[in-house]
Coordinates of C-alpha atoms and ligand atoms in Angstrom, one line a residue:
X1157 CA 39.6 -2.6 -20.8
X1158 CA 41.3 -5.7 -18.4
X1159 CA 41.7 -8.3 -20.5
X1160 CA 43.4 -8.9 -24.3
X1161 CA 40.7 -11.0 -25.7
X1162 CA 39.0 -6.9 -25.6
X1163 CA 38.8 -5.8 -29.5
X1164 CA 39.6 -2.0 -30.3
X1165 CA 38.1 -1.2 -33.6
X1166 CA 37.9 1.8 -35.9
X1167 CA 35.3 3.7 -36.4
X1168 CA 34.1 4.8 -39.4
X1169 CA 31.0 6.1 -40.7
X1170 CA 29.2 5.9 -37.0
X1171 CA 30.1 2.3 -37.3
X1172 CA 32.5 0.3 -35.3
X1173 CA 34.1 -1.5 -38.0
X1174 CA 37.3 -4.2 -38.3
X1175 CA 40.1 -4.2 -40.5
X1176 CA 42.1 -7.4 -42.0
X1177 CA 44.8 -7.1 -39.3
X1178 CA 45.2 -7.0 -35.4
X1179 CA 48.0 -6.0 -33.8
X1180 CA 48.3 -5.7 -29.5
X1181 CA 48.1 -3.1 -26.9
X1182 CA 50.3 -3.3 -24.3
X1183 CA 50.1 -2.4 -20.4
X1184 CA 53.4 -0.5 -20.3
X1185 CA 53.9 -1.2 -16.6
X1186 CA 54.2 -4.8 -17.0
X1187 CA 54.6 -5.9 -20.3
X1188 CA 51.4 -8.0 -20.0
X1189 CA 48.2 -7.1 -23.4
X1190 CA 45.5 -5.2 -22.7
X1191 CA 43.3 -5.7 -25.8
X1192 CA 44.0 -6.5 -29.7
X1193 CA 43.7 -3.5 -31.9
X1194 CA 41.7 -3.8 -35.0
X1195 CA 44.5 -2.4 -37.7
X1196 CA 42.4 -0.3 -41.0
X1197 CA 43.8 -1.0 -44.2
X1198 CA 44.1 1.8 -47.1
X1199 CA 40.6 0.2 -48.1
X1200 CA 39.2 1.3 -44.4
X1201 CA 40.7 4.7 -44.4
X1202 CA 39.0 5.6 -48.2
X1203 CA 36.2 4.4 -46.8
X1204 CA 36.8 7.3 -43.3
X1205 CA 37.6 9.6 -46.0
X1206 CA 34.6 9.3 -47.9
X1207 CA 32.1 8.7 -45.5
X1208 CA 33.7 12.3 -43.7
X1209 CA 33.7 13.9 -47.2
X1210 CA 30.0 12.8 -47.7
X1211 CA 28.5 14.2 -44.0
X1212 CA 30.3 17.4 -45.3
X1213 CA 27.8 17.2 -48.7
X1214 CA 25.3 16.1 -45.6
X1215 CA 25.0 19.8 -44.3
X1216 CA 27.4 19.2 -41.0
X1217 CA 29.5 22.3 -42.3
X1218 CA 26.3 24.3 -42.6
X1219 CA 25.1 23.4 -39.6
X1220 CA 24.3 27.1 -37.3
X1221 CA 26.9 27.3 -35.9
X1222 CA 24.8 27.0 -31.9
X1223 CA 23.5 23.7 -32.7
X1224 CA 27.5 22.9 -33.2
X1225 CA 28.3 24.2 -30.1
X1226 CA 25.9 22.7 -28.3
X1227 CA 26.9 19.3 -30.1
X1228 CA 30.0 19.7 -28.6
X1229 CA 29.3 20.5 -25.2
X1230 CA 27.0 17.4 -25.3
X1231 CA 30.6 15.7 -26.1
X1232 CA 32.2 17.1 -23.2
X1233 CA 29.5 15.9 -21.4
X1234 CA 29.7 11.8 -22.4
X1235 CA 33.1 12.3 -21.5
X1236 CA 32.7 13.6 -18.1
X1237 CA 29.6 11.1 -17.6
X1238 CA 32.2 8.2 -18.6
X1239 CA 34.9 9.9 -17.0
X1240 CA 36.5 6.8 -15.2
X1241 CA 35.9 4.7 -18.0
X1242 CA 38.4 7.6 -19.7
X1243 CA 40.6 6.9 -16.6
X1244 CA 41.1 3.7 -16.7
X1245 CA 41.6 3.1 -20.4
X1246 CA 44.3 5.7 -20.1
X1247 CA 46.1 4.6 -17.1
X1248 CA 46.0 1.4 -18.9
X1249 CA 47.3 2.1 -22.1
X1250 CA 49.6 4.9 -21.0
X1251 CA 51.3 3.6 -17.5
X1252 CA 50.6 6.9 -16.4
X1253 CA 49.4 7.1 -12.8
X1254 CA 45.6 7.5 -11.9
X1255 CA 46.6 10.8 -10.6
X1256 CA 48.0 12.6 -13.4
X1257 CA 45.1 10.8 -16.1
X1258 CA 42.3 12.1 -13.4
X1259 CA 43.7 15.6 -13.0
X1260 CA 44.8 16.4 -16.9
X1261 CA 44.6 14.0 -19.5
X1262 CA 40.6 13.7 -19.1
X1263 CA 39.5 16.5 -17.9
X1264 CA 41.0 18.6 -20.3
X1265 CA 39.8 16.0 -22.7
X1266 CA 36.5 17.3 -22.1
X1267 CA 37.6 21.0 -21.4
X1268 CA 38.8 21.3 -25.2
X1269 CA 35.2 20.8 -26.8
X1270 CA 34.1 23.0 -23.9
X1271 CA 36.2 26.0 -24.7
X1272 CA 36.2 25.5 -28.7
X1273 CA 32.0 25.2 -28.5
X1274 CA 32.5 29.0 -26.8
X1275 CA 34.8 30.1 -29.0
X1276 CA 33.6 29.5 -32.3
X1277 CA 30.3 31.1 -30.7
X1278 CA 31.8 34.0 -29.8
X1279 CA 34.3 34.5 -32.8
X1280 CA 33.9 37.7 -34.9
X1281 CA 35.1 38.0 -38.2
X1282 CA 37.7 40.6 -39.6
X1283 CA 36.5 43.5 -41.3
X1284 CA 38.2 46.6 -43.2
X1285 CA 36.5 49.8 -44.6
X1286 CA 38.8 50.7 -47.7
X1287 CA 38.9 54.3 -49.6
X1288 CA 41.5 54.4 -52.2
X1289 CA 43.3 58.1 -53.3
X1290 CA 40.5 57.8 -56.2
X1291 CA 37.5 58.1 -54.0
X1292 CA 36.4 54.5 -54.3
X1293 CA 35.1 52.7 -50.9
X1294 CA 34.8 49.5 -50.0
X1295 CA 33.7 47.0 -47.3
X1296 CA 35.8 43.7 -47.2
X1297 CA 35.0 41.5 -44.4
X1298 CA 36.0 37.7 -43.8
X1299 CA 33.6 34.9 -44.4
X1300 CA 34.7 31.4 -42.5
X1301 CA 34.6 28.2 -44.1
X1302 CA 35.8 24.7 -43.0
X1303 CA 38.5 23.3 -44.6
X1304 CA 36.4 20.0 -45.2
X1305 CA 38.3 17.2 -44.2
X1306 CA 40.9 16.8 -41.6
X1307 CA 43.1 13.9 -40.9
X1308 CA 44.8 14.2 -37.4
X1309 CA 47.8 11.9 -36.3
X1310 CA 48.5 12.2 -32.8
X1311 CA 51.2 10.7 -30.3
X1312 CA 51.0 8.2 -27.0
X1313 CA 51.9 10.9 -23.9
X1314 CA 48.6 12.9 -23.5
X1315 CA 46.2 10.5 -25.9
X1316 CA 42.9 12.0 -25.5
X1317 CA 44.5 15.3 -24.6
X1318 CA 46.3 15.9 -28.0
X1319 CA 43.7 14.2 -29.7
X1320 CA 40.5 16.3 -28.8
X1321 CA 43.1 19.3 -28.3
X1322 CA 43.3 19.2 -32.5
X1323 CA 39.7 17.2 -33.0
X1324 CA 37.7 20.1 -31.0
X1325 CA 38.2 23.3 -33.2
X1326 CA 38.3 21.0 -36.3
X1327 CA 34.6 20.5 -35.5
X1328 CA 33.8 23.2 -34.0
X1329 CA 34.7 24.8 -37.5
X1330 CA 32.7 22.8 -39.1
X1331 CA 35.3 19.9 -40.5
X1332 CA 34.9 16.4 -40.7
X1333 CA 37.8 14.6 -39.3
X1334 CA 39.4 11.2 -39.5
X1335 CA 41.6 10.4 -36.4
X1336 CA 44.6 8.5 -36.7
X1337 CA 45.9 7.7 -33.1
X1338 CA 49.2 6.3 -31.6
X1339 CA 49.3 2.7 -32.2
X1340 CA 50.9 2.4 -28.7
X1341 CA 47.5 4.0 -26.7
X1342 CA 44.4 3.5 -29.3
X1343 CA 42.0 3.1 -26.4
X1344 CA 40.5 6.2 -25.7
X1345 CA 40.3 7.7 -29.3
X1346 CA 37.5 4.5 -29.7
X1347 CA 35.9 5.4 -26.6
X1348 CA 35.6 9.0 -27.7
X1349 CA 33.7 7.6 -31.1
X1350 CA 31.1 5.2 -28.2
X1351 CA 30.6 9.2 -27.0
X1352 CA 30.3 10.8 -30.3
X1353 CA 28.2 8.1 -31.3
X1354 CA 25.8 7.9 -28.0
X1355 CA 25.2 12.0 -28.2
X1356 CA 24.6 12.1 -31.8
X1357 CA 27.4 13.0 -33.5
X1358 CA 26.3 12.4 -37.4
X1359 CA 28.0 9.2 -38.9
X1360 CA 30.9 10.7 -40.9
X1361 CA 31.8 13.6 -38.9
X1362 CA 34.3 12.0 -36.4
X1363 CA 35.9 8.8 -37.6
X1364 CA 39.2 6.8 -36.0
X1365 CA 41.4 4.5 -38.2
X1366 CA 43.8 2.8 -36.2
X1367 CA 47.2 1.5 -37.3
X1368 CA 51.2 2.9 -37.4
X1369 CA 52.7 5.5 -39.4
X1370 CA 54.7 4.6 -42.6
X1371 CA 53.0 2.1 -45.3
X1372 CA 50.0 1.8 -43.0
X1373 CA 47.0 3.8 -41.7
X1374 CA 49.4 6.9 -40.9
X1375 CA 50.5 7.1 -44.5
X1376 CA 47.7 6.0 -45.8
X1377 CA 45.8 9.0 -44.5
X1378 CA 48.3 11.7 -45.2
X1379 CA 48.7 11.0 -48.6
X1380 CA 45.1 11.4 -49.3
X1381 CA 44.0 13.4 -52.0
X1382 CA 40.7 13.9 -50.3
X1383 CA 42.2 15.5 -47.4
X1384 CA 42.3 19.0 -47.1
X1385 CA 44.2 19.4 -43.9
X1386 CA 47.1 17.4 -41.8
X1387 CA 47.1 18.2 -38.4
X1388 CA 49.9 16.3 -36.3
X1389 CA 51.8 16.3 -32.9
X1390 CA 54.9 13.9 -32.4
X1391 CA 58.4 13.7 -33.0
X1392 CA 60.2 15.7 -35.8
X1393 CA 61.6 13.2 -37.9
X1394 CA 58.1 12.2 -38.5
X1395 CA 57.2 15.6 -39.2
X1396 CA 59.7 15.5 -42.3
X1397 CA 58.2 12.1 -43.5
X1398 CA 54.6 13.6 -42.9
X1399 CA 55.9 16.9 -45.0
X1400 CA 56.9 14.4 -48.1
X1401 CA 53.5 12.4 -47.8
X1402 CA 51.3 15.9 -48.6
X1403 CA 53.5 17.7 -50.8
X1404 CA 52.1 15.7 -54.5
X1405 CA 48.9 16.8 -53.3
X1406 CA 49.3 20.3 -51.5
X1407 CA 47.5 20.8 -48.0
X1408 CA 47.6 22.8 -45.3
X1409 CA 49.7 21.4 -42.4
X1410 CA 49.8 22.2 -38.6
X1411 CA 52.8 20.1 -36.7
X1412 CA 53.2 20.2 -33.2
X1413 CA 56.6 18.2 -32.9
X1414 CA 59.5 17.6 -30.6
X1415 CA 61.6 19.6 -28.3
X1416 CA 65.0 20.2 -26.0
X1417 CA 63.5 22.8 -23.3
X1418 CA 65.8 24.6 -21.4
X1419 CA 64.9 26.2 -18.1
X1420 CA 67.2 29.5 -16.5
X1421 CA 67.0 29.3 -12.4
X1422 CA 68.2 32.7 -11.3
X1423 CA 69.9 32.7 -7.8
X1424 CA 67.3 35.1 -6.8
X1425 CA 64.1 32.7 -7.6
X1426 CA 61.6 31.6 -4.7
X1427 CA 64.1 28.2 -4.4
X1428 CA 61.5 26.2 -3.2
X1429 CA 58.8 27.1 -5.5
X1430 CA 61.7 26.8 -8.5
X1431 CA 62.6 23.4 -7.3
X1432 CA 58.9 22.0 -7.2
X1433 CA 58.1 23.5 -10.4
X1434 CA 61.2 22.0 -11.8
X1435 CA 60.6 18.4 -10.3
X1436 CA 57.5 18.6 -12.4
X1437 CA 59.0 20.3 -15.6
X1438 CA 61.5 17.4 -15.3
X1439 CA 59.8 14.4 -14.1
X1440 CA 55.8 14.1 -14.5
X1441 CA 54.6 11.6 -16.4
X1442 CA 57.7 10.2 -16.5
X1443 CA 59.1 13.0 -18.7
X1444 CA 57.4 12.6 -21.4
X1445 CA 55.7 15.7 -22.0
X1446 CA 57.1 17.4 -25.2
X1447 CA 57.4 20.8 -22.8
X1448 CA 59.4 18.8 -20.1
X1449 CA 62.6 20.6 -19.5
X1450 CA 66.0 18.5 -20.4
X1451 CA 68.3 20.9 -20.0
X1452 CA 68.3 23.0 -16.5
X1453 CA 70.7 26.1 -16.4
X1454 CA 71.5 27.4 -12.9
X1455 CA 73.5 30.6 -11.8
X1456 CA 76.5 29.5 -9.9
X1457 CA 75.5 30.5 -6.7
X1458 CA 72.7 28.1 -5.8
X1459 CA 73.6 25.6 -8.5
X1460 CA 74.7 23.1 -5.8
X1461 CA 72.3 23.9 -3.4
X1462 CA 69.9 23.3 -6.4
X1463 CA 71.3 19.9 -7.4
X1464 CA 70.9 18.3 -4.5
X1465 CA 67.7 20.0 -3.9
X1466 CA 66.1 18.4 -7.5
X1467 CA 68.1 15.1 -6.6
X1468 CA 65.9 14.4 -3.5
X1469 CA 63.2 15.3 -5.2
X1470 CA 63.9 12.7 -7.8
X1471 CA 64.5 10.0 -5.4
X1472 CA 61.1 11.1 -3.5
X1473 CA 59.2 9.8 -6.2
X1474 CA 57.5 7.2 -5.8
X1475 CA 57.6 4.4 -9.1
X1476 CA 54.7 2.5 -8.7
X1477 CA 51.5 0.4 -10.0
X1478 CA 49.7 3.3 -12.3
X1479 CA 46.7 2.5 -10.8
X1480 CA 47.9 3.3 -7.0
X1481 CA 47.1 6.8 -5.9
X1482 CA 50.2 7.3 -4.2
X1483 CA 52.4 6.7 -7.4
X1484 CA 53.8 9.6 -8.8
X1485 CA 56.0 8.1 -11.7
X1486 CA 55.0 5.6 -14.1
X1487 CA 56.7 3.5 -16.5
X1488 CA 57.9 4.7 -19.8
X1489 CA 56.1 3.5 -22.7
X1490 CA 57.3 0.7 -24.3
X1491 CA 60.3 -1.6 -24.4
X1492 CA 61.5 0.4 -27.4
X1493 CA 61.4 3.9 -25.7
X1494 CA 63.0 2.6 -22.8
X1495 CA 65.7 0.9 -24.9
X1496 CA 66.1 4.5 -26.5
X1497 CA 66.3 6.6 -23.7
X1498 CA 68.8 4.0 -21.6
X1499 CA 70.9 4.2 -24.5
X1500 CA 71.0 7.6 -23.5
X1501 CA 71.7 7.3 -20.0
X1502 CA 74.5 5.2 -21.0
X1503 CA 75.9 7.7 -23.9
X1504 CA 75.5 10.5 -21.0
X1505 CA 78.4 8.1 -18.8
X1506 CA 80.5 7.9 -22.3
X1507 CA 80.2 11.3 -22.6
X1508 CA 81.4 12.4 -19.4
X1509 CA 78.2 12.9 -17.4
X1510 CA 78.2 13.3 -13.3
X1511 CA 75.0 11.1 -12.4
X1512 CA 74.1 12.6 -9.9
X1513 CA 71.1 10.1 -9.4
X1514 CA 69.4 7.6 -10.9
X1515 CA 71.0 6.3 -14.4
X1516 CA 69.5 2.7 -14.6
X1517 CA 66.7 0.6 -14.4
X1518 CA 64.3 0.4 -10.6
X1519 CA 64.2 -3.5 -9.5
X1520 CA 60.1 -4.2 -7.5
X1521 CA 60.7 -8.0 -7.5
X1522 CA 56.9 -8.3 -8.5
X1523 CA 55.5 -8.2 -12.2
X1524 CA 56.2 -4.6 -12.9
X1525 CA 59.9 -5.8 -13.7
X1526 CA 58.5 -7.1 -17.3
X1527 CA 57.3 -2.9 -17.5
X1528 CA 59.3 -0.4 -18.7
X1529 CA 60.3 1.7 -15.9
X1530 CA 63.7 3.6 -15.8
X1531 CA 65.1 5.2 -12.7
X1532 CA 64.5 9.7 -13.0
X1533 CA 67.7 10.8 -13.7
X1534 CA 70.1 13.7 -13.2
X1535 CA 73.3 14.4 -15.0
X1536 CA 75.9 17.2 -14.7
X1537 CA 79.2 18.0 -15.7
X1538 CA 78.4 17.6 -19.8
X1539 CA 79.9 19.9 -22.8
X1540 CA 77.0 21.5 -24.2
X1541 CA 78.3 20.1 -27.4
X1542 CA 77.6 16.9 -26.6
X1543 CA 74.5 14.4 -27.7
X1544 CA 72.6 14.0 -24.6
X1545 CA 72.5 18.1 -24.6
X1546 CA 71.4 18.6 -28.2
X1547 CA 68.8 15.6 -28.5
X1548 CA 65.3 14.9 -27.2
X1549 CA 65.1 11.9 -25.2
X1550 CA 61.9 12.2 -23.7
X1551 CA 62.3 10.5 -20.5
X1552 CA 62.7 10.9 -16.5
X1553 CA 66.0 12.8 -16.9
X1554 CA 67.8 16.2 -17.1
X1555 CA 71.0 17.6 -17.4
X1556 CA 71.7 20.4 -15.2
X1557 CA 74.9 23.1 -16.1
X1558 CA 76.1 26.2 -14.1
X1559 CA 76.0 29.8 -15.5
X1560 CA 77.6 33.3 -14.8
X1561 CA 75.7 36.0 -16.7
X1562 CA 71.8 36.6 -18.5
X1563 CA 73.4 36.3 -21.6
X1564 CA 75.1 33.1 -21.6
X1565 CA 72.4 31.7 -20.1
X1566 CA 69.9 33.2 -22.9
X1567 CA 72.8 32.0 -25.4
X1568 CA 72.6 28.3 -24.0
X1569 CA 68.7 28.0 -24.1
X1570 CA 68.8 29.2 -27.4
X1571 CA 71.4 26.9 -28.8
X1572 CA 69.1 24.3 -30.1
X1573 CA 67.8 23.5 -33.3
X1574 CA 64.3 22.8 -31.4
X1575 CA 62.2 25.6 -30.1
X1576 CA 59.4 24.2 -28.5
X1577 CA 59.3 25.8 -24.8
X1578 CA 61.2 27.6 -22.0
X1579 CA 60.8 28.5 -18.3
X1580 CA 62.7 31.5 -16.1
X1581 CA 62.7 31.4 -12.5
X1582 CA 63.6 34.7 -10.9
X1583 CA 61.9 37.0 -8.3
X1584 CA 63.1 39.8 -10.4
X1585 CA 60.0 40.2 -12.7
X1586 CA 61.6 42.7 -15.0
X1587 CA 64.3 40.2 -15.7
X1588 CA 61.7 37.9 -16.5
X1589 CA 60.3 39.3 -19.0
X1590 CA 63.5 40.4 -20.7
X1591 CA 64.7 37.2 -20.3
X1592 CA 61.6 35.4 -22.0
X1593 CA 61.2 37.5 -24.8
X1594 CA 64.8 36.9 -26.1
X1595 CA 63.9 32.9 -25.9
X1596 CA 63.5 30.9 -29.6
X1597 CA 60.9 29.4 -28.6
X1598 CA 56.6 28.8 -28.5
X1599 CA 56.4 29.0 -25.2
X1600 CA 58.0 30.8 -22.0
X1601 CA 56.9 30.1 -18.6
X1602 CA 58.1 32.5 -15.8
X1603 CA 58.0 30.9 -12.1
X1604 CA 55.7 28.5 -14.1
X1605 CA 55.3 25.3 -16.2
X1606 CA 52.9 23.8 -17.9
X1607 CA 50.2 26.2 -16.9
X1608 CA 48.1 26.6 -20.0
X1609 CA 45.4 28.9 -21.2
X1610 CA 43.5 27.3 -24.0
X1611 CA 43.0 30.2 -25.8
X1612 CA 46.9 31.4 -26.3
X1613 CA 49.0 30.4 -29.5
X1614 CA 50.6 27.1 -28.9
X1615 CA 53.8 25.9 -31.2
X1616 CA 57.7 25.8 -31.7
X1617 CA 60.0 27.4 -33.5
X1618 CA 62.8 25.6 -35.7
X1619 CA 62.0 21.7 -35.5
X1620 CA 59.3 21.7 -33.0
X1621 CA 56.9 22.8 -35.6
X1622 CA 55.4 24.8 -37.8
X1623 CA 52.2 27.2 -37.0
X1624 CA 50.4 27.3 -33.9
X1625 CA 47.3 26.1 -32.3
X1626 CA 45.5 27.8 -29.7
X1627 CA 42.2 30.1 -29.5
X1628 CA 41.8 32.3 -32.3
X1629 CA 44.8 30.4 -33.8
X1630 CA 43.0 27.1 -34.2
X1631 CA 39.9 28.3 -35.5
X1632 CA 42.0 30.2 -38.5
X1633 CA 44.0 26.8 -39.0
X1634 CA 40.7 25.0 -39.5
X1635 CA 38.8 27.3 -41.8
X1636 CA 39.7 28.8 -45.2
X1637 CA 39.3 32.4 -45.1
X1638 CA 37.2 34.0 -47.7
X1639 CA 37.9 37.4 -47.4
X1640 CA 34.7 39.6 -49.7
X1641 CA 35.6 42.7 -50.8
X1642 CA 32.2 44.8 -52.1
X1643 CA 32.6 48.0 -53.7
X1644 CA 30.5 50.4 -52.2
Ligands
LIG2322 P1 55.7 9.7 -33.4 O1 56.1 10.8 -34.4 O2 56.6 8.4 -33.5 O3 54.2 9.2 -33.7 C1 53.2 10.1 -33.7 C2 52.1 9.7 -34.6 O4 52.5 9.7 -35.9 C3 51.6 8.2 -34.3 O5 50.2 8.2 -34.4 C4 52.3 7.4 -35.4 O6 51.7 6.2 -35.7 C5 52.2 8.4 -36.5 N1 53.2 8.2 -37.6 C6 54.5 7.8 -37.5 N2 55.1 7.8 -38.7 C7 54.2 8.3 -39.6 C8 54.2 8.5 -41.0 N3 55.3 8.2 -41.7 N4 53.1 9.0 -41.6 C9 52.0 9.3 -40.8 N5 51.9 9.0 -39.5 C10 53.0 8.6 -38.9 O7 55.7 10.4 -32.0 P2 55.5 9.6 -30.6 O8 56.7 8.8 -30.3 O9 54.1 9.0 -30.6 O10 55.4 10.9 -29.6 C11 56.6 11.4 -29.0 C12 57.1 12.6 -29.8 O11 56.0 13.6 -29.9 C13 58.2 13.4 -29.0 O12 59.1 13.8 -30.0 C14 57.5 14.6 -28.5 O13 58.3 15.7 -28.2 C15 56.5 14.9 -29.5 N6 55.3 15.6 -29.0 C16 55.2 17.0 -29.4 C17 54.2 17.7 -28.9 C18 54.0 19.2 -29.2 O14 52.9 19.7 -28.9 N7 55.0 19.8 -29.8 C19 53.2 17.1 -28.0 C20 53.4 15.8 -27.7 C21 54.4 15.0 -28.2
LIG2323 O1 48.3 21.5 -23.5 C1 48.3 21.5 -24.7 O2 47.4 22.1 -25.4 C2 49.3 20.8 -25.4 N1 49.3 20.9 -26.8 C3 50.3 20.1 -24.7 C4 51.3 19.4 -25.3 C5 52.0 18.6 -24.6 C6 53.1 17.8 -25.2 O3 53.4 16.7 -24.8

């Protein structure tokens, strides 16, 4: 995927199909198009719709449910076996360094259809033996059904992550799905339909319409009547538009959205381990990872040492070509996102902020200048009350405030309308758990981040979302529970 005269089309039906419109992919680090985008029209996503609803009718859902696992370890395999091709279209659409694309995004593009295949095997069902006071018994037991079809809308930071994250169970319960990826990184979601196609994934089960959100394939999809299911990761406010789209036609919803993570450093952490961990929570992939932490609070005894401890981690980084091993930080991406989250950096100065590093733009004198790189940033000396505490900016950047006492600390991470995801650093184990379990939030990590077990419940609380994903959790989101009750 080099060269913009490369067309990205849907796929719908087993077929790789055009739309009416195009509309460009851009190479975030240097402004330059990769490929034109084939955009589906409302006509193009009936057609995903129907062709999905109609390889339901065509036994997919009553496929045994072995032959569906192995299906989808076959997946997982065409994705390892194209692995670099993966790489490379993510890396390109993204920014993101070959690093960070080689070591999560694919891998656990292909570990999601791996675990799901197992699971679904290996699920039980519920089952209750009822006597009521009159002496009558019963045997009620759960029976699994697929929803039938799910449309799933999914966001630009981990593309084929999120995607097959929400696409996996959805098939492994026996849905059809139509995919609806960022407009910003369509590439691999088209790839993924060359593997589902080349390992013989029936036409209709997987499809990809690509396009933007409101008044276009977004909408289009999530209004639906023939949908039974939204599934959706991205940012809040979309959440709400999402949550008016399906209410005239009532559907279940799953919505993975945004987030203002705090992390709590206690002066007796492992500092060195705390300060890695936290370069990471802060920084990788250029800090857009929904569970990145924006807002670091540190007890007053090592905040300073910790400040300027983070800071020369920040300016170790090393902003660079995504495509060169030893970059660590890519571009943001797009002009708009970085317009957003400099307006930030410069609100942060208005509002008082210390910049402690960073605060700008990074000069290469070379092409990348036309990207959309921002310099990681570090702020202190903010009111908690103010903007650039309170709001998600998804970028390179953190705020980072003193504290006294457990309590105030708890107090600050909780004061946020998000809920998304938390971190505790403290040798005191016994503290760490106290500590976590009083955090609003999906998530806590303790002397951890972003270490994730596929299998555990995955949401927010507040507005980063409603339900959770996760193990068991996906597989109930994805089927309708019949629950049969038979008198005995
Ligand atoms: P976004 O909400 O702008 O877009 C996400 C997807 O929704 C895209 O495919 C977009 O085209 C589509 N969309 C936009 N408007 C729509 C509409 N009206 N109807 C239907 N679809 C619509 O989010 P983004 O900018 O791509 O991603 C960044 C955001 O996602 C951040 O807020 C981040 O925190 C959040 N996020 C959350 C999680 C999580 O698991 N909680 C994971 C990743 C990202
Ligand atoms: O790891 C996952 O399963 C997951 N949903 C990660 C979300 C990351 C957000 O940017």
């Amino acid at each position: 995927m080099t060269s913009a005269s490369k067309l990205i089309q849907n796929y719908v039906n087993g077929k790789f199909v055009r739309g009416p419109r195009e509309f460009s992919d851009i190479n975030p680090a240097d402004g330059t198009g990769i490929a034109q985008v084939s955009e589906a029209d409302e006509s193009l996503v009936n057609q995903a719709v129907e062709s999905a609803r109609l390889a339901l009718g065509g036994n997919w859902d009553k496929l045994a449910v072995p032959a569906r696992a192995a299906l989808l370890h076959k997946i997982a395999d065409g994705i390892e076996a194209r692995f670099n091709d993966f790489v490379q279209a993510e890396v390109a659409d993204t920014g993101k360094p070959v690093s960070l694309a080689s070591k999560i995004d694919v891998p656990r593009g292909a570990a999601n259809f791996r675990v799901f295949a197992d699971l679904i095997k290996n699920a039980g069902i519920e089952a209750f033996w009822t006597e009521t006071s009159d002496g009558v018994s019963a045997l009620n037991y759960c029976a699994r059904k697929p929803l039938g079809v799910v449309g799933i809308i999914t966001p630009w930071n981990l593309p084929l992550l999120l995607l097959t994250w929400k696409a996996a169970p959805a098939l492994a319960c026996g849905n059809c799905v139509v995919v609806k990826p960022s407009e910003e990184t369509p590439a691999t979601a088209t790839l993924l339909a060359e593997v589902m196609q080349s390992v013989g994934v029936p036409p209709g089960v997987f499809n990809v319409v690509h396009g933007f959100g409101s008044g276009s394939a977004g909408e289009f999809l999530t209004s639906h009547a023939d949908v039974n299911a939204i599934t959706f990761t991205g940012e809040s406010k979309t959440g709400s538009a999402i949550m008016r789209a399906v209410a005239p036609t009532v559907k279940p919803i799953s919505f993975e959205l945004g987030g203002k993570n705090a992390a709590i450093v206690f002066a007796d952490c492992d500092f060195d381990e705390t300060v890695s961990g936290l370069a990471d929570a802060v920084f990788l992939n250029t800090g857009q990872v929904c569970l990145c932490a924006e807002r670091v609070y540190v007890e007053r005894p090592v905040f300073d040492r910790f400040v300027s401890a983070l800071k020369q981690k920040a300016e170790g980084l090393s902003l660079g070509w995504p495509g060169d091993s030893k970059t660590t930080t890519g571009p943001l991406i797009s002009k708009e996102h970085r317009a957003k989250v400099l307006s930030y950096y410069e609100l942060a100065k208005k509002e008082g902020a210390t910049v402690v590093t960073g605060g700008g733009t990074p000069e290469f004198g070379d092409a990348r200048d036309n990207g959309f790189y921002v310099q990681p940033t570090i702020f202190t000396g903010l009111p908690e009350s103010t903007r650039c505490v309170k709001e998600e900016i998804f970028g390179p950047v953190c705020h980072i405030a003193p504290f006294d006492t457990e309590e105030e600390a708890i107090a600050k991470a909780n004061d946020t309308k998000y809920g998304l995801a938390a971190s505790v650093w403290t040798t005191n184990l016994k503290r760490g758990h106290r500590v976590a379990e009083k955090l609003r939030v999906g998530i806590t990590w303790v002397n951890c981040w972003f270490l994730r077990d596929l299998r555990t419940p995955f949401g927010g609380a507040g507005l980063s979302g409603i339900g959770r994903e996760g193990g068991l959790h996906s597989l109930n989101f994805y089927s309708e529970l019949n629950n049969i009750c038979v008198k005995l």
